[in-house]
Amino acid sequence: MSLFLYLILLISEHHATTHCAPPNSSEGKVTTCNLPKQNATLYKMSSINADFAFNLYRRVTAETSDRNIFFSPVSISAALAMLSFGAGSRTQTQILEVMGFNLTDTPVAEIQQGFQHLICSLNFPKKELELKMGSALFIGKQLKPLKKFLDDVKSLYETDIFSTDFSNISSAQQEINCHVEKQTKGKIVGLIPDLKLHTIMVMVNYVHFKAQWANPFHPSKTEDSSSFFVDKITTVQVPMMHQMEQYYHLVDTELNCTVLQMDYTKNALALLVLPKEGQMEWVEATISSKTLKKWNHLLQKRWVDLFVPKFSISATYDLGTMLLKMGLEDAFAENADFPGFTEDTDLKLSYAAHKAGLHLGEEGTEDIVNPEIGFLGKFETTLQPIIRFDKPFLLMILEKSTRSILFLGKVVNPIEV
């Protein structure tokens, strides 16, 4: 039997002018999830999940070093954790060890509880920040899923479960695509163009994220055409946002890069990492959860003359191929062990896909008043540091309370489609 796993997340938007489709009818439903307190497990998980994110990033960049990279680490971690919940013996151990967990130090039950706290914390309503992580399981009508599994994935992972007739390929495909389109407010349409024969289960995981900059860029300051140096021989023209503002930033002499923190209005931030010329590979090879902790302590708020390109970035990955190379072998093999899912046997993972996208812009419309706009002239003549993101840089978006990396990527060419 084949288990098709799709890890999908929403394209994030930062424009106040974005018009989303009306919310689906399931929004606003009462949830039993109560916001958990910070605990040792959640704190430990942030470091483990971050290191998994960077390890996966290094695997991606090994395959596509000269292309844009973009994915959602927290989405992938949550989906793999849910997959491990139905796995047994060596299959479960492999999944969790690939994710970076040491089962001697952190028992499986503690990991599951940690992800329950993580998902609950991310989904807890926050003013001025739209953030929702969701999952759905589409299970073939012929399967006999275990009641304990169904109950647990609902309570631990807030997962919707649907009994689906996969013998009718077109109908099943439409059901899945319609659900994803509704949950992502119309941002992902036609997710699965060609559902495979003999599919018996599809797992969908998504993240919806929309936030406003704490200090939005003024559109009148955006340069319509500015040079971005893709490499030594390639230059492209991009809209370049410009602002004189106070930002947390630092120069990391060990990693040979400049780090800038751009805050959103509520509970989220973006980290932009600009390596010095020729140092991108060194930064990529070295960055870790310890690096993030170091930066968090060393970042200082100062005035900056900032230039950031306005761009969209997206990517789709055959995640299964990368996970295999990272050591996740049994889940895809004939000896795969998933006794927690169903009474049926011979269940294995056949395909894992991941799709992500983001738009980064000024945030705001013409009538938004930037509180610093009247003071720009006073600072333009002083020796403020000038930071221009006009060559390849790394991008991270983090949720503050859990220190989760929502998105991780590299902008090599901001006009690449």
Coordinates of C-alpha atoms in Angstrom, one line a residue:
M1 CA 0.0 0.0 0.0
S2 CA 1.1 3.6 -0.5
L3 CA 0.8 6.6 1.8
F4 CA 1.0 9.9 -0.1
L5 CA 2.2 12.7 2.2
Y6 CA 1.8 16.3 1.0
L7 CA 3.4 19.0 3.1
I8 CA 1.8 22.2 1.9
L9 CA 1.7 25.7 3.2
L10 CA 0.2 29.0 2.3
I11 CA 1.9 31.8 0.4
S12 CA 2.4 34.6 2.9
E13 CA 1.4 38.1 2.1
H14 CA 2.6 41.4 3.7
H15 CA 0.5 43.9 1.6
A16 CA -2.3 45.7 3.4
T17 CA -3.9 45.8 -0.1
T18 CA -4.1 42.0 -0.3
H19 CA -7.7 40.7 -0.5
C20 CA -8.2 37.2 0.7
A21 CA -11.1 34.9 -0.1
P22 CA -13.8 34.9 2.6
P23 CA -13.0 32.6 5.6
N24 CA -14.2 29.1 5.4
S25 CA -17.1 28.0 7.6
S26 CA -14.8 26.0 9.9
E27 CA -13.0 29.2 11.1
G28 CA -14.2 30.5 14.4
K29 CA -15.0 27.0 15.7
V30 CA -14.5 26.4 19.3
T31 CA -11.2 24.7 20.1
T32 CA -10.3 22.8 23.2
C33 CA -6.7 24.0 22.9
N34 CA -5.6 26.2 25.8
L35 CA -2.5 28.3 25.5
P36 CA 0.2 26.3 27.3
K37 CA 2.9 27.8 29.6
Q38 CA 6.5 27.8 28.4
N39 CA 8.2 24.7 29.6
A40 CA 11.5 22.9 29.2
T41 CA 10.2 20.7 26.4
L42 CA 9.0 23.6 24.3
Y43 CA 12.3 25.5 24.9
K44 CA 14.4 22.4 24.0
M45 CA 12.3 21.8 20.9
S46 CA 13.0 25.3 19.5
S47 CA 16.7 24.5 19.3
I48 CA 16.2 20.9 17.9
N49 CA 13.7 22.2 15.3
A50 CA 16.0 25.0 14.3
D51 CA 18.9 22.6 13.8
F52 CA 16.7 20.3 11.7
A53 CA 15.7 23.4 9.6
F54 CA 19.4 24.2 8.9
N55 CA 20.3 20.6 8.2
L56 CA 17.4 20.4 5.7
Y57 CA 18.5 23.7 4.2
R58 CA 22.0 22.4 3.6
R59 CA 20.5 19.4 1.9
V60 CA 18.4 21.6 -0.3
T61 CA 21.2 23.9 -1.2
A62 CA 23.4 20.9 -2.1
E63 CA 20.8 20.2 -4.8
T64 CA 20.1 23.8 -5.9
S65 CA 23.0 26.0 -4.8
D66 CA 22.4 28.7 -7.5
R67 CA 18.6 29.0 -7.1
N68 CA 16.3 30.6 -4.7
I69 CA 15.4 28.4 -1.7
F70 CA 12.3 28.7 0.4
F71 CA 10.4 26.4 2.7
S72 CA 8.6 26.2 6.1
P73 CA 10.7 24.2 8.7
V74 CA 8.0 24.3 11.4
S75 CA 5.4 22.9 8.9
I76 CA 7.7 20.0 7.9
S77 CA 8.6 19.3 11.5
A78 CA 5.0 19.1 12.6
A79 CA 4.0 16.9 9.7
L80 CA 6.9 14.5 10.4
A81 CA 6.0 14.4 14.1
M82 CA 2.4 13.5 13.2
L83 CA 3.7 10.8 10.8
S84 CA 6.0 9.4 13.6
F85 CA 2.9 9.2 15.9
G86 CA 1.5 6.4 13.7
A87 CA 4.9 4.7 13.2
G88 CA 6.4 1.9 15.2
S89 CA 9.8 0.4 16.1
R90 CA 12.7 1.5 13.8
T91 CA 10.5 3.5 11.5
Q92 CA 9.5 5.8 14.3
T93 CA 13.0 6.0 15.6
Q94 CA 14.4 7.0 12.2
I95 CA 11.8 9.7 11.7
L96 CA 12.5 11.3 15.1
E97 CA 16.3 11.0 14.8
V98 CA 16.3 12.6 11.4
M99 CA 14.4 15.5 13.0
G100 CA 17.2 15.7 15.5
F101 CA 15.7 14.1 18.6
N102 CA 17.7 11.9 20.9
L103 CA 15.2 9.4 22.2
T104 CA 17.4 8.7 25.3
D105 CA 17.2 12.3 26.3
T106 CA 13.7 13.0 25.1
P107 CA 11.1 10.2 25.3
V108 CA 8.5 9.9 22.4
A109 CA 5.7 11.0 24.7
E110 CA 7.5 14.2 25.6
I111 CA 8.1 14.9 22.0
Q112 CA 4.4 14.5 21.2
Q113 CA 3.4 16.7 24.1
G114 CA 6.0 19.3 23.0
F115 CA 4.5 19.5 19.5
Q116 CA 1.0 19.8 21.0
H117 CA 2.2 22.8 22.9
L118 CA 4.0 24.2 19.9
I119 CA 0.9 23.9 17.6
C120 CA -1.4 25.3 20.3
S121 CA 1.0 28.3 20.9
L122 CA 1.3 29.1 17.2
N123 CA -2.5 28.8 16.7
F124 CA -3.5 30.8 19.8
P125 CA -5.2 34.0 18.5
K126 CA -3.0 37.1 18.4
K127 CA -4.0 40.6 17.5
E128 CA -2.4 42.0 14.4
L129 CA -0.9 38.7 13.4
E130 CA -2.6 36.0 11.3
L131 CA -0.9 32.7 12.0
K132 CA -2.5 29.4 11.7
M133 CA -1.0 25.9 11.3
G134 CA -3.3 23.2 10.2
S135 CA -3.3 19.6 9.0
A136 CA -5.7 17.3 7.3
L137 CA -5.8 13.5 6.7
F138 CA -7.7 12.1 3.8
I139 CA -8.1 8.3 4.5
G140 CA -9.3 5.8 2.0
K141 CA -12.8 4.4 2.7
Q142 CA -11.4 0.8 2.6
L143 CA -9.0 1.5 5.5
K144 CA -9.8 0.9 9.1
P145 CA -8.0 3.7 11.0
L146 CA -7.5 3.0 14.7
K147 CA -9.8 5.1 16.9
K148 CA -7.0 6.0 19.3
F149 CA -5.0 7.4 16.4
L150 CA -7.9 9.5 15.1
D151 CA -8.6 10.8 18.6
D152 CA -4.9 11.6 19.3
V153 CA -4.1 13.4 16.0
K154 CA -7.2 15.5 16.5
S155 CA -6.2 16.5 20.1
L156 CA -2.4 16.7 19.6
Y157 CA -2.2 18.1 16.1
E158 CA -5.6 19.8 15.6
T159 CA -6.0 17.7 12.4
D160 CA -9.2 17.4 10.3
I161 CA -9.8 13.8 9.2
F162 CA -11.8 12.9 6.1
S163 CA -12.9 9.5 4.8
T164 CA -12.2 9.6 1.1
D165 CA -13.2 7.5 -1.9
F166 CA -9.8 7.2 -3.7
S167 CA -11.3 4.8 -6.3
N168 CA -12.8 7.9 -7.8
I169 CA -9.6 9.8 -8.6
S170 CA -11.1 13.0 -9.9
S171 CA -13.6 13.3 -7.0
A172 CA -10.9 12.6 -4.4
Q173 CA -8.6 15.1 -6.0
Q174 CA -11.3 17.7 -6.1
E175 CA -12.1 17.1 -2.4
I176 CA -8.5 17.6 -1.3
N177 CA -7.9 20.6 -3.5
C178 CA -11.1 22.3 -2.4
H179 CA -10.2 21.7 1.3
V180 CA -6.7 23.2 0.8
E181 CA -8.1 26.2 -1.2
K182 CA -10.6 27.0 1.6
Q183 CA -8.1 26.6 4.4
T184 CA -5.5 28.7 2.7
K185 CA -8.1 31.4 1.8
G186 CA -7.7 30.8 -1.9
K187 CA -4.0 31.1 -2.0
I188 CA -3.3 27.5 -3.1
V189 CA -5.5 26.4 -5.9
G190 CA -5.3 23.0 -7.7
L191 CA -2.7 21.7 -5.3
I192 CA -2.8 18.1 -6.7
P193 CA -3.0 18.2 -10.5
D194 CA -2.7 14.4 -10.9
L195 CA -3.6 12.2 -8.0
K196 CA -1.8 8.9 -8.3
L197 CA -3.6 5.5 -8.7
H198 CA -3.7 3.3 -5.6
T199 CA -3.4 6.2 -3.2
I200 CA -4.9 5.3 0.1
M201 CA -4.0 8.2 2.3
V202 CA -3.0 11.9 1.8
M203 CA -1.6 14.1 4.6
V204 CA -1.8 17.8 4.1
N205 CA 0.0 20.3 6.3
Y206 CA -0.2 24.1 5.8
V207 CA 0.7 27.4 7.5
H208 CA -1.1 30.6 6.9
F209 CA 0.9 33.7 7.9
K210 CA 0.2 37.4 7.3
A211 CA 1.7 40.2 9.3
Q212 CA 2.5 43.9 9.1
W213 CA 5.8 45.5 9.5
A214 CA 6.2 47.4 12.8
N215 CA 7.9 50.1 10.6
P216 CA 6.4 49.9 7.2
F217 CA 8.3 51.2 4.2
H218 CA 6.8 54.2 2.5
P219 CA 6.0 53.4 -1.2
S220 CA 7.2 56.8 -2.3
K221 CA 10.7 55.8 -1.2
T222 CA 10.8 52.6 -3.2
E223 CA 13.1 52.8 -6.2
D224 CA 11.4 51.3 -9.2
S225 CA 14.6 49.9 -10.6
S226 CA 17.8 49.1 -8.7
S227 CA 20.7 46.8 -9.3
F228 CA 20.8 43.4 -7.6
F229 CA 24.0 41.5 -8.1
V230 CA 23.1 37.8 -8.6
D231 CA 26.7 36.8 -9.2
K232 CA 29.9 38.3 -10.7
I233 CA 28.4 38.3 -14.2
T234 CA 24.7 38.6 -13.6
T235 CA 22.8 41.8 -12.5
V236 CA 19.1 42.2 -12.5
Q237 CA 16.9 45.2 -11.9
V238 CA 14.4 45.1 -8.9
P239 CA 12.2 47.5 -7.0
M240 CA 14.3 48.5 -3.9
M241 CA 12.5 49.6 -0.7
H242 CA 14.3 52.3 1.3
Q243 CA 14.0 53.5 4.8
M244 CA 16.0 55.3 7.5
E245 CA 14.9 53.7 10.7
Q246 CA 16.1 52.1 13.9
Y247 CA 16.7 48.4 13.6
Y248 CA 18.4 45.6 15.6
H249 CA 21.5 44.6 13.7
L250 CA 25.0 43.4 14.0
V251 CA 28.1 42.4 12.1
D252 CA 29.1 38.9 12.9
T253 CA 32.9 38.8 12.4
E254 CA 33.0 35.0 12.9
L255 CA 30.5 34.2 10.1
N256 CA 31.5 37.2 8.0
C257 CA 28.0 38.6 7.6
T258 CA 25.6 41.4 8.5
V259 CA 22.4 40.5 10.4
L260 CA 19.3 42.7 10.4
Q261 CA 16.1 42.1 12.4
M262 CA 12.9 43.5 11.0
D263 CA 10.0 43.3 13.5
Y264 CA 6.4 42.7 12.6
T265 CA 3.7 44.5 14.7
K266 CA 3.0 41.5 16.8
N267 CA 5.0 38.4 17.9
A268 CA 7.0 37.8 14.7
L269 CA 10.2 39.0 13.2
A270 CA 12.3 38.6 10.0
L271 CA 16.0 38.0 10.1
L272 CA 17.9 39.0 6.9
V273 CA 21.5 37.7 6.7
L274 CA 23.9 39.3 4.2
P275 CA 27.2 37.5 3.8
K276 CA 30.3 39.3 2.7
E277 CA 31.5 38.7 -0.8
G278 CA 32.4 35.1 -1.3
Q279 CA 31.2 34.0 2.2
M280 CA 27.7 32.6 1.5
E281 CA 28.9 29.0 1.6
W282 CA 30.7 29.5 4.9
V283 CA 27.5 31.0 6.5
E284 CA 25.4 28.2 5.1
A285 CA 27.7 25.5 6.4
T286 CA 28.1 27.1 9.9
I287 CA 24.7 28.5 10.9
S288 CA 22.9 26.6 13.7
S289 CA 20.5 27.1 16.6
K290 CA 23.5 28.3 18.7
T291 CA 24.1 31.0 16.0
L292 CA 20.5 32.3 16.5
K293 CA 21.0 32.4 20.3
K294 CA 24.2 34.3 19.8
W295 CA 22.6 36.8 17.5
N296 CA 19.7 37.3 19.9
H297 CA 22.1 38.4 22.6
L298 CA 24.3 40.6 20.4
L299 CA 21.8 42.4 18.3
Q300 CA 21.6 46.1 19.1
K301 CA 19.2 48.8 18.0
R302 CA 20.7 51.6 16.0
W303 CA 19.7 53.9 13.1
V304 CA 20.2 52.3 9.7
D305 CA 19.9 53.5 6.2
L306 CA 18.3 50.4 4.8
F307 CA 17.7 49.1 1.3
V308 CA 15.6 45.9 0.8
P309 CA 14.3 44.5 -2.5
K310 CA 10.6 44.0 -3.0
F311 CA 10.1 40.5 -4.2
S312 CA 8.1 37.3 -4.3
I313 CA 9.7 33.9 -3.8
S314 CA 8.3 30.4 -4.1
A315 CA 9.6 26.8 -4.3
T316 CA 8.3 23.2 -4.6
Y317 CA 10.3 20.3 -3.4
D318 CA 10.3 16.5 -3.6
L319 CA 10.9 16.3 0.1
G320 CA 11.0 12.5 0.1
T321 CA 14.3 12.5 -1.9
M322 CA 15.9 14.8 0.6
L323 CA 14.6 12.9 3.7
L324 CA 16.0 9.7 2.2
K325 CA 19.4 11.2 1.9
M326 CA 19.1 12.4 5.5
G327 CA 18.5 8.9 6.8
L328 CA 14.8 8.5 6.6
E329 CA 14.8 5.2 4.7
D330 CA 12.5 2.7 6.4
A331 CA 9.3 4.8 6.0
F332 CA 9.7 4.5 2.2
A333 CA 10.7 0.9 2.2
E334 CA 8.7 -2.4 2.1
N335 CA 9.6 -2.9 5.8
A336 CA 8.0 0.3 6.8
D337 CA 6.1 0.0 10.1
F338 CA 3.0 2.2 10.7
P339 CA 0.9 0.1 13.1
G340 CA -0.5 3.2 14.8
F341 CA -2.5 4.4 11.7
T342 CA -4.7 1.5 10.9
E343 CA -5.4 -2.2 11.3
D344 CA -4.3 -2.7 7.7
T345 CA -0.7 -3.8 7.0
D346 CA 1.9 -3.1 4.3
L347 CA 1.6 0.6 4.6
K348 CA 4.5 2.7 3.4
L349 CA 5.3 6.3 2.5
S350 CA 5.4 6.8 -1.3
Y351 CA 5.8 10.5 -1.8
A352 CA 6.4 13.7 0.2
A353 CA 6.0 17.1 -1.4
H354 CA 6.5 20.6 0.0
K355 CA 5.4 23.9 -1.5
A356 CA 6.1 27.3 -0.1
G357 CA 5.9 30.9 -1.1
L358 CA 6.2 34.4 0.2
H359 CA 5.7 38.0 -0.9
L360 CA 7.8 40.7 0.8
G361 CA 6.7 44.3 0.2
E362 CA 6.3 47.7 1.8
E363 CA 3.2 46.7 3.8
G364 CA 0.7 49.5 3.6
T365 CA -1.2 51.7 1.2
E366 CA -0.6 55.3 0.1
D367 CA -2.5 56.7 3.0
I368 CA -0.4 55.1 5.7
V369 CA 1.7 57.7 7.6
N370 CA 5.2 56.7 8.6
P371 CA 5.9 58.4 11.9
E372 CA 9.6 58.9 11.0
I373 CA 8.9 60.4 7.5
G374 CA 9.3 64.0 8.7
F375 CA 12.7 63.3 10.1
L376 CA 14.3 61.6 7.1
G377 CA 16.1 64.7 6.0
K378 CA 17.9 65.1 9.3
F379 CA 19.5 61.6 9.1
E380 CA 20.4 61.3 5.5
T381 CA 23.4 63.6 5.9
T382 CA 24.8 61.8 8.9
L383 CA 27.1 58.8 9.0
Q384 CA 24.5 56.2 9.5
P385 CA 25.4 52.7 8.5
I386 CA 24.1 51.8 5.0
I387 CA 22.9 48.2 4.6
R388 CA 21.9 47.3 1.1
F389 CA 20.5 43.8 0.4
D390 CA 21.6 44.0 -3.2
K391 CA 23.2 40.6 -3.5
P392 CA 22.2 37.0 -2.3
F393 CA 21.1 36.9 1.3
L394 CA 19.4 34.5 3.7
L395 CA 15.9 35.1 5.0
M396 CA 14.2 33.8 8.1
I397 CA 10.8 34.5 9.6
L398 CA 10.4 33.5 13.3
E399 CA 7.5 33.4 15.7
K400 CA 8.7 35.1 18.9
S401 CA 7.0 33.2 21.7
T402 CA 8.2 29.7 20.5
R403 CA 11.3 30.9 18.6
S404 CA 10.0 28.7 15.8
I405 CA 11.4 29.2 12.3
L406 CA 8.2 29.6 10.2
F407 CA 10.1 30.2 7.0
L408 CA 13.7 29.8 5.9
G409 CA 15.2 30.6 2.5
K410 CA 17.9 32.2 0.3
V411 CA 17.2 35.0 -2.1
V412 CA 19.7 34.4 -5.0
N413 CA 17.6 36.2 -7.7
P414 CA 14.6 38.3 -6.5
I415 CA 13.0 38.3 -10.0
E416 CA 13.3 34.5 -10.5
V417 CA 9.9 32.9 -11.0

